[in-house]
Coordinates of C-alpha atoms in Angstrom, one line a residue:
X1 CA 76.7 204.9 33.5
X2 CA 78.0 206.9 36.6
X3 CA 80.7 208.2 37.0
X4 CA 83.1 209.5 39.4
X5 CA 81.5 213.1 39.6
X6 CA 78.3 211.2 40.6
X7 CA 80.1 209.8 44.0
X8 CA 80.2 211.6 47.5
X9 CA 84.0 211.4 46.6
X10 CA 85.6 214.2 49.3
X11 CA 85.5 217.4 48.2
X12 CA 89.5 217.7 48.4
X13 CA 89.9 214.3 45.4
X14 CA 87.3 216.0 43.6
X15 CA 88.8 217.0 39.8
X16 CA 92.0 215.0 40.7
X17 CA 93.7 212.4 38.6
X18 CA 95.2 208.6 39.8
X19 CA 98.9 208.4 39.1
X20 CA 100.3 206.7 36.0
X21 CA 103.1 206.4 33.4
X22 CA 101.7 204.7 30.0
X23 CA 101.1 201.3 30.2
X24 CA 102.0 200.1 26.7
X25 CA 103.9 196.7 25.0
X26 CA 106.7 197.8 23.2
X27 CA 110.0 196.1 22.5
X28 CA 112.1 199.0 24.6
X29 CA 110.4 199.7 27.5
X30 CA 112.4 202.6 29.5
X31 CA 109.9 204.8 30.8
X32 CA 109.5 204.2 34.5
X33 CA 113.3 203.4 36.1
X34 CA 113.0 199.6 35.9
X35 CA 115.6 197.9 36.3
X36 CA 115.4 196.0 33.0
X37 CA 118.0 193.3 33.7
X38 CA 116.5 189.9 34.7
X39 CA 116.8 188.2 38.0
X40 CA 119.7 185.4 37.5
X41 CA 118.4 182.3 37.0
X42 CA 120.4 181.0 40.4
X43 CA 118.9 183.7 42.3
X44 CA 115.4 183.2 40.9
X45 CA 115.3 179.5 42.0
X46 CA 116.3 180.2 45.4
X47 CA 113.4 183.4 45.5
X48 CA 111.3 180.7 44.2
X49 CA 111.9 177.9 46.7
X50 CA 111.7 180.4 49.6
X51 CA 107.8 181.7 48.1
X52 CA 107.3 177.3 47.9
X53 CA 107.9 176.7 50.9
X54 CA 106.0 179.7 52.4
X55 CA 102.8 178.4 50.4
X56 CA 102.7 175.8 52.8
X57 CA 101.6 178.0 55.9
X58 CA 99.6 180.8 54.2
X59 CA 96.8 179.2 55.8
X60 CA 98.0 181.3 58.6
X61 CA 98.7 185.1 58.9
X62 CA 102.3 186.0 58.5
X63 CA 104.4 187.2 61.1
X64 CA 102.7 191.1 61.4
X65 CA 106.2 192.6 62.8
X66 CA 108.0 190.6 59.5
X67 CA 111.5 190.1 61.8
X68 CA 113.6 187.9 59.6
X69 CA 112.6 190.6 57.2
X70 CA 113.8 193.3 59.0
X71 CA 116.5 191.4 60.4
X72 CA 117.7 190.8 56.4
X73 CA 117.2 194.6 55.4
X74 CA 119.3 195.9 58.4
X75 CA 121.8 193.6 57.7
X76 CA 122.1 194.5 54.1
X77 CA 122.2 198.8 54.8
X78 CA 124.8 197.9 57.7
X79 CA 126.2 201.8 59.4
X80 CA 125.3 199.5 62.7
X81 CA 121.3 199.4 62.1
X82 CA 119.5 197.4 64.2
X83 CA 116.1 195.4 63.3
X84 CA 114.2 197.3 65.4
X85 CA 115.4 201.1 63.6
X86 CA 113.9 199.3 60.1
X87 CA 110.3 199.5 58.2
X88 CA 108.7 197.9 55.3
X89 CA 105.6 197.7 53.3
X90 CA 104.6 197.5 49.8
X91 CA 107.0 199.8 48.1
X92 CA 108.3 203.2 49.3
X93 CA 105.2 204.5 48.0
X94 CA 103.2 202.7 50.8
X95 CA 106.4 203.4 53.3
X96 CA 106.0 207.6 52.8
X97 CA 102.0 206.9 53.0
X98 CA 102.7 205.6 56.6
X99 CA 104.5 208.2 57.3
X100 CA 102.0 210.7 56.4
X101 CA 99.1 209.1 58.0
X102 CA 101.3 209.2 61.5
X103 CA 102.8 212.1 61.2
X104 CA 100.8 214.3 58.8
X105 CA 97.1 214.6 57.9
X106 CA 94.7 217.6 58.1
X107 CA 96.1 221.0 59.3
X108 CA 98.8 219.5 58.6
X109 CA 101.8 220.7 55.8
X110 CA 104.8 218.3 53.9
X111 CA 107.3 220.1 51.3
X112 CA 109.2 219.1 48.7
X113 CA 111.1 220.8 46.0
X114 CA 109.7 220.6 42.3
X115 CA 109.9 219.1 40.1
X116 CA 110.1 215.8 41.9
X117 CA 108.6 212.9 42.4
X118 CA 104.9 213.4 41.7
X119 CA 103.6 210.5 44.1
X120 CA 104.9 212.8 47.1
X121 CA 101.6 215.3 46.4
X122 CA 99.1 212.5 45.9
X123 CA 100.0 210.9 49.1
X124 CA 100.1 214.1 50.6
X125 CA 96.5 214.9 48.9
X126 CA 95.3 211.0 50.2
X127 CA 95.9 211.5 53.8
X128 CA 94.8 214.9 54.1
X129 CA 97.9 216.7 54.6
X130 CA 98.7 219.8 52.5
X131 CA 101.7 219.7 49.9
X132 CA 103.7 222.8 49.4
X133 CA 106.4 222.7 46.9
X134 CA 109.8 224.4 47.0
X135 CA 111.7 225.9 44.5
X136 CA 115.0 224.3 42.7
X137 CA 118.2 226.2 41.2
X138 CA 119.7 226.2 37.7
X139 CA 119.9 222.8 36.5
X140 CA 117.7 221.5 38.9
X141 CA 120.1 221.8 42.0
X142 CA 118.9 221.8 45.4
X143 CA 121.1 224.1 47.7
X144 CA 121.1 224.1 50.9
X145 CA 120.8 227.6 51.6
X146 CA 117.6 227.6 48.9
X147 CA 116.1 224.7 51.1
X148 CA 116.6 226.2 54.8
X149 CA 115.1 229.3 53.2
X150 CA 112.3 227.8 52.0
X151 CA 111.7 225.7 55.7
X152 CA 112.2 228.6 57.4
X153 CA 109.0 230.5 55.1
X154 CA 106.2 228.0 55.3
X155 CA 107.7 226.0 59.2
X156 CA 106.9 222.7 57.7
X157 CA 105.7 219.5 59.9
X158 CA 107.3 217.3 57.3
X159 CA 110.3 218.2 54.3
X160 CA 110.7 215.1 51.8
X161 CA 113.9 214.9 50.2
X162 CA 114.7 212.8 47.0
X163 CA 118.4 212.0 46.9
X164 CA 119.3 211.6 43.9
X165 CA 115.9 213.4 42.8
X166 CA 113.2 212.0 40.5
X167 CA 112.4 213.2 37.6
X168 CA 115.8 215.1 37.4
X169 CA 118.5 212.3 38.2
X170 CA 120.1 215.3 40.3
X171 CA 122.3 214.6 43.0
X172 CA 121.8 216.2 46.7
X173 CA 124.9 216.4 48.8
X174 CA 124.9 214.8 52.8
X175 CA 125.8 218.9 53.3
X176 CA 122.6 219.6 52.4
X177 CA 120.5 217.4 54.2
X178 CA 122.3 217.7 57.6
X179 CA 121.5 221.4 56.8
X180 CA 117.5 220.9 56.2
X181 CA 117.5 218.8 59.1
X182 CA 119.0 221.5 61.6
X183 CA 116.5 223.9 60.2
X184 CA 113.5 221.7 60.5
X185 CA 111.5 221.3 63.3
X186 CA 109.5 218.3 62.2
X187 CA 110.3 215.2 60.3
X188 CA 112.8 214.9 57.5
X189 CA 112.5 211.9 55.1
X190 CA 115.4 211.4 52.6
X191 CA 113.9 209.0 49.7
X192 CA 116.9 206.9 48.7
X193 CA 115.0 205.0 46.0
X194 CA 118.3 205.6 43.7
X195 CA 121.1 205.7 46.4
X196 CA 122.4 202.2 44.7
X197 CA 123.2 204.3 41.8
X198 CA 125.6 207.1 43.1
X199 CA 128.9 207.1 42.2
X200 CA 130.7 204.7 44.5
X201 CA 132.1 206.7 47.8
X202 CA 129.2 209.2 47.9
X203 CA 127.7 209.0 51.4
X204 CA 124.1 207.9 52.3
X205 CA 121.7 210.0 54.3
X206 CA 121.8 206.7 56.7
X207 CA 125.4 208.4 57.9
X208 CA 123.5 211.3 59.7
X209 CA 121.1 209.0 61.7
X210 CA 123.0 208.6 64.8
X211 CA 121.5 211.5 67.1
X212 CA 118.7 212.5 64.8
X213 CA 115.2 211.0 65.8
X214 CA 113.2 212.6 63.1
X215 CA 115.5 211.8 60.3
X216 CA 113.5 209.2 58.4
X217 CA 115.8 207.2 55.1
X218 CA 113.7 205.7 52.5
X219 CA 114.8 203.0 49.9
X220 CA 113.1 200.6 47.6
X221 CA 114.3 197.3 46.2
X222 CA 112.1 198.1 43.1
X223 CA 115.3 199.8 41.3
X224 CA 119.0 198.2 42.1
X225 CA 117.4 194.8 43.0
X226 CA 115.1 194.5 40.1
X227 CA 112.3 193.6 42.2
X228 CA 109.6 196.5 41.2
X229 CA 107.0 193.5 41.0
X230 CA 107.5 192.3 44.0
X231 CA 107.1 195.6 45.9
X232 CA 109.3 195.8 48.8
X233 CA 110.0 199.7 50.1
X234 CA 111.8 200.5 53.5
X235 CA 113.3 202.6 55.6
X236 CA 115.6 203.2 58.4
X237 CA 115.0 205.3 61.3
X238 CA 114.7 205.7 65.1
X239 CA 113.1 202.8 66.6
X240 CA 110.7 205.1 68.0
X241 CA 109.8 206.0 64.0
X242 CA 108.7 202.3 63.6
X243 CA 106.6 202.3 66.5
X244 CA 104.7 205.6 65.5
X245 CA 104.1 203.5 61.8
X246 CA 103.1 200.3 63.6
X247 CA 100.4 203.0 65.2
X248 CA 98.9 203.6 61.2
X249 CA 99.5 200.0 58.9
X250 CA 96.8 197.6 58.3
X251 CA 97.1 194.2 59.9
X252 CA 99.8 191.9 58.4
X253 CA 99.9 194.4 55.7
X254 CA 103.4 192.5 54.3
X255 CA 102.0 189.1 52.8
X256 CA 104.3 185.5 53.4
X257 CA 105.0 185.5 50.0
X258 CA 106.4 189.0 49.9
X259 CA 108.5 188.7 53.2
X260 CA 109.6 185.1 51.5
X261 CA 110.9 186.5 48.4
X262 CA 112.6 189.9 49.7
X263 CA 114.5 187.7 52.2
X264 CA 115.5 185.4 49.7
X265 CA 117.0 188.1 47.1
X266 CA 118.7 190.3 50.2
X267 CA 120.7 186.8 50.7
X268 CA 121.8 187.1 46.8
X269 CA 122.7 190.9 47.7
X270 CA 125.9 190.9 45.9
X271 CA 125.1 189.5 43.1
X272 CA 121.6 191.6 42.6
X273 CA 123.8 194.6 42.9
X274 CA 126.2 193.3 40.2
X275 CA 123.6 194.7 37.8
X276 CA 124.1 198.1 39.3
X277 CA 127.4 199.0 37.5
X278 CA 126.3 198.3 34.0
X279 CA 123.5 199.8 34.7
X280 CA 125.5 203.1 35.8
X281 CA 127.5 203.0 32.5
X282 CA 124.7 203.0 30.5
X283 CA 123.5 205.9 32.0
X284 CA 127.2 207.8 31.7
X285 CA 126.5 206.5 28.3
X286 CA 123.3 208.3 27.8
X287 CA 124.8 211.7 29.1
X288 CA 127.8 211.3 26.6
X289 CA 125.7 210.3 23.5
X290 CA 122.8 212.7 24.3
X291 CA 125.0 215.7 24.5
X292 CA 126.9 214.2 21.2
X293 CA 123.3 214.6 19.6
X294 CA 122.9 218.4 20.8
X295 CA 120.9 217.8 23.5
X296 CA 121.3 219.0 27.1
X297 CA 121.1 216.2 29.8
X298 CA 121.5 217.1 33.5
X299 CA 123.7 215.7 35.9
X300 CA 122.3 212.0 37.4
X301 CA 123.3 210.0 39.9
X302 CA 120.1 208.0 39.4
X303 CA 119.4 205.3 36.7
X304 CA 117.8 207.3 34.4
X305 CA 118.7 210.6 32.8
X306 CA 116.4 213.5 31.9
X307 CA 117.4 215.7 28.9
X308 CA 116.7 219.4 27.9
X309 CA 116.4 220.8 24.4
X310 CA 113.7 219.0 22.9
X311 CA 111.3 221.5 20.6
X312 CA 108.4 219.0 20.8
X313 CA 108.5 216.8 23.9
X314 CA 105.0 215.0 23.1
X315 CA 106.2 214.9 19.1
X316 CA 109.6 213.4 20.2
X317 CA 107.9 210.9 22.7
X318 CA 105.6 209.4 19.6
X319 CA 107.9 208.8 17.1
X320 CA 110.1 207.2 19.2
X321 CA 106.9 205.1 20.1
X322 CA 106.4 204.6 16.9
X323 CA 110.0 203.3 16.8
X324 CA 109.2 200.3 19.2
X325 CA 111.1 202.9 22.2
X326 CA 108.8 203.9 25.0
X327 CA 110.0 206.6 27.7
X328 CA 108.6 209.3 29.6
X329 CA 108.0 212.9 29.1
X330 CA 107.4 214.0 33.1
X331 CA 105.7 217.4 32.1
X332 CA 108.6 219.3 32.2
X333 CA 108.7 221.8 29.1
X334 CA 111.6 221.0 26.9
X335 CA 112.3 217.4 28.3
X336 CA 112.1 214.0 28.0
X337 CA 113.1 211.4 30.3
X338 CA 114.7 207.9 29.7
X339 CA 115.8 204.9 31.7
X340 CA 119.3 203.6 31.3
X341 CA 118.6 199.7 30.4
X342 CA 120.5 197.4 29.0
X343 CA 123.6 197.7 26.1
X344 CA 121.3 196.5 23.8
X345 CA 118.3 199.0 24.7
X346 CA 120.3 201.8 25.2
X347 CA 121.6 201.3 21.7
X348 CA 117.9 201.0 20.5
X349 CA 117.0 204.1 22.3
X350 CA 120.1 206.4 20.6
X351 CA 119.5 205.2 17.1
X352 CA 115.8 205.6 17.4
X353 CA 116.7 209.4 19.0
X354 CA 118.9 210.0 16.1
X355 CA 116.6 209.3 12.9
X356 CA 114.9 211.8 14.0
X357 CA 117.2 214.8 13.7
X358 CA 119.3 217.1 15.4
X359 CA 117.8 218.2 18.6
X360 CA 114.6 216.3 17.0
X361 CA 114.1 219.1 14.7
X362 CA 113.2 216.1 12.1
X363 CA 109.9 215.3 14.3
X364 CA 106.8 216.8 12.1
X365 CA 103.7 215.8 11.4
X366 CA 105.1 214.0 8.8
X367 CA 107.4 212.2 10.2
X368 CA 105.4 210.8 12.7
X369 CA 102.6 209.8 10.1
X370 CA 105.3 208.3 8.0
X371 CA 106.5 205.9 11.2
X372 CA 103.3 204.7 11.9

């Protein structure tokens, strides 16, 4: 059988791996920031009407510059937007990879500040440009005098913010990012995925757009909409931004159905976004509870929290499996991450985090062979 070492794969992919949280059927799944509420059942008939009636002309193309679409998204972001200053493809991961393929590639460089999301290096890697990660503070932070000093070192063509950052839940402040952007000389993208999950009054990076071309704001409808299968990313940006990206995207690279149901759930915008505040006290939940148990989790402004003081991250991870409770550990020595979901899972979650001891020091061999 061949295998991959056998292909002319480029040199660069060579001894890479794809991207992937574990795929498994459990009864509490809280691993990869789902939103885990389901759609409402009002909402999901009209999303479902709008795909019906859209099977009825995918005998022809769909609109390749998706303007109700657009029209929908700017409507919903508001701070003035116009249709013409938005994007969208098939979830932000497929939004940053336009961006990259017009405004990276070879000899080209993109930094970030790790740990974060660990997509932003494989698209880098996939379009050829090269990834250079920054370093954090204490508890994760991201300062902005640690950032400018780090743009001013390596003269980046492109810095990625995540605000609030993935896999740490941390906050970054509109201070910061105004800073990074004065200090860059190339693109800035601010990856919003979380934004819906600030506390209420903190501002958006879309604030600072007004006057700043190559300020790029990325958001998904994956998270606060509950819409990760549908895969709907965006942004908001100059309008000469989106006609740089219409420069890279395949043809009609946003299919009827998709445009259908995203413009269906933006009409239900209010009541998607309902969700968002239980969501949010689950999490504040998670940060009491966890820190109750002796563990340390960081500050989030995300829907998920990540927590320090774990002895065995991979022990911990497979006796909660065993439990029925399926998170994610991101890599990170002495953490574990875990998705705020429902009352009900949350619950789940805690109890399941408890049997196993005080700052899991009841995890062994033993324990896990007696769960499974």
């Amino acid at each position: 059988m061949t295998s991959l070492s056998d292909l002319p794969i480029r040199d660069d992919l060579r001894g890479k791996t794809p991207y992937g949280a574990p795929q498994k059927t459990v009864p509490v799944a809280l691993n990869v920031n789902e939103n885990t509420h389901p759609i409402p059942d009002d909402v999901a008939a009209d999303i479902v009407a709008a795909v019906a009636k859209a099977i009825h002309g995918v005998n022809r193309y769909p609109d390749r510059e998706f303007v109700e679409l657009r029209e929908s998204l700017a409507r919903y972001l508001g701070h003035g937007l116009t249709s013409a200053q938005i994007w969208a493809a098939n979830g932000s991961n497929e939004v940053i990879q336009h961006i990259l393929q017009a405004f990276g590639g070879p000899g080209r460089t993109m930094l970030g500040f790790a740990p974060t999301y660990s997509m932003y290096s494989i698209l880098a890697s996939g379009t050829g440009t090269q990834w250079i990660a920054g370093p954090r503070g204490d508890d994760f932070e991201l300062s902005a005098e640690t950032a400018v000093a780090e743009i001013r070192r390596v003269d980046p063509d492109i810095v990625i913010l995540c605000a609030p950052n993935n896999p740490t839940g941390t906050p970054l402040s509109i201070e910061t990012i105004a800073a990074v952007y004065d200090a860059a000389r190339g693109i800035v993208v601010v990856d919003e995925a979380y934004a819906e999950f600030m506390p209420s009054g903190s501002p958006s990076a879309l604030t600072l757009l007004p006057g700043r071309e190559r300020l790029l704001v990325s958001r998904t409808m994956s998270k606060a909409f509950a819409f990760a299968g549908a895969r709907v990313g965006y942004l908001a940006a100059d309008s000469a931004v989106t006609d740089a990206l219409r420069l890279v995207r395949l043809p009609y690279h946003l299919s009827a159905l998709t445009q259908a149901a995203a413009i269906a759930a933006l009409a239900h915008s209010a009541e998607m976004l309902a969700m968002v505040g239980e969501i949010s006290a689950q999490r504040d939940r998670l940060v009491t509870e966890l820190a109750a148990l002796g563990y340390q989790p960081h500050r989030s402004g995300s829907n998920f929290v990540l927590f320090g003081g774990v002895r065995d991250p991979h022990a911990t991870f497979q006796a909660l499996l065993a439990q029925g409770v399926l998170i994610r550990d991101v890599g990170i020595p002495g953490h574990l991450r875990v998705t705020a979901g429902t009352e009900a899972e949350t619950t789940a979650f805690l109890t399941a985090l408890a049997s196993l001891g005080h700052t899991d020091e009841g995890v062994t061999a033993s324990t896990l062979n007696s769960q499974s």
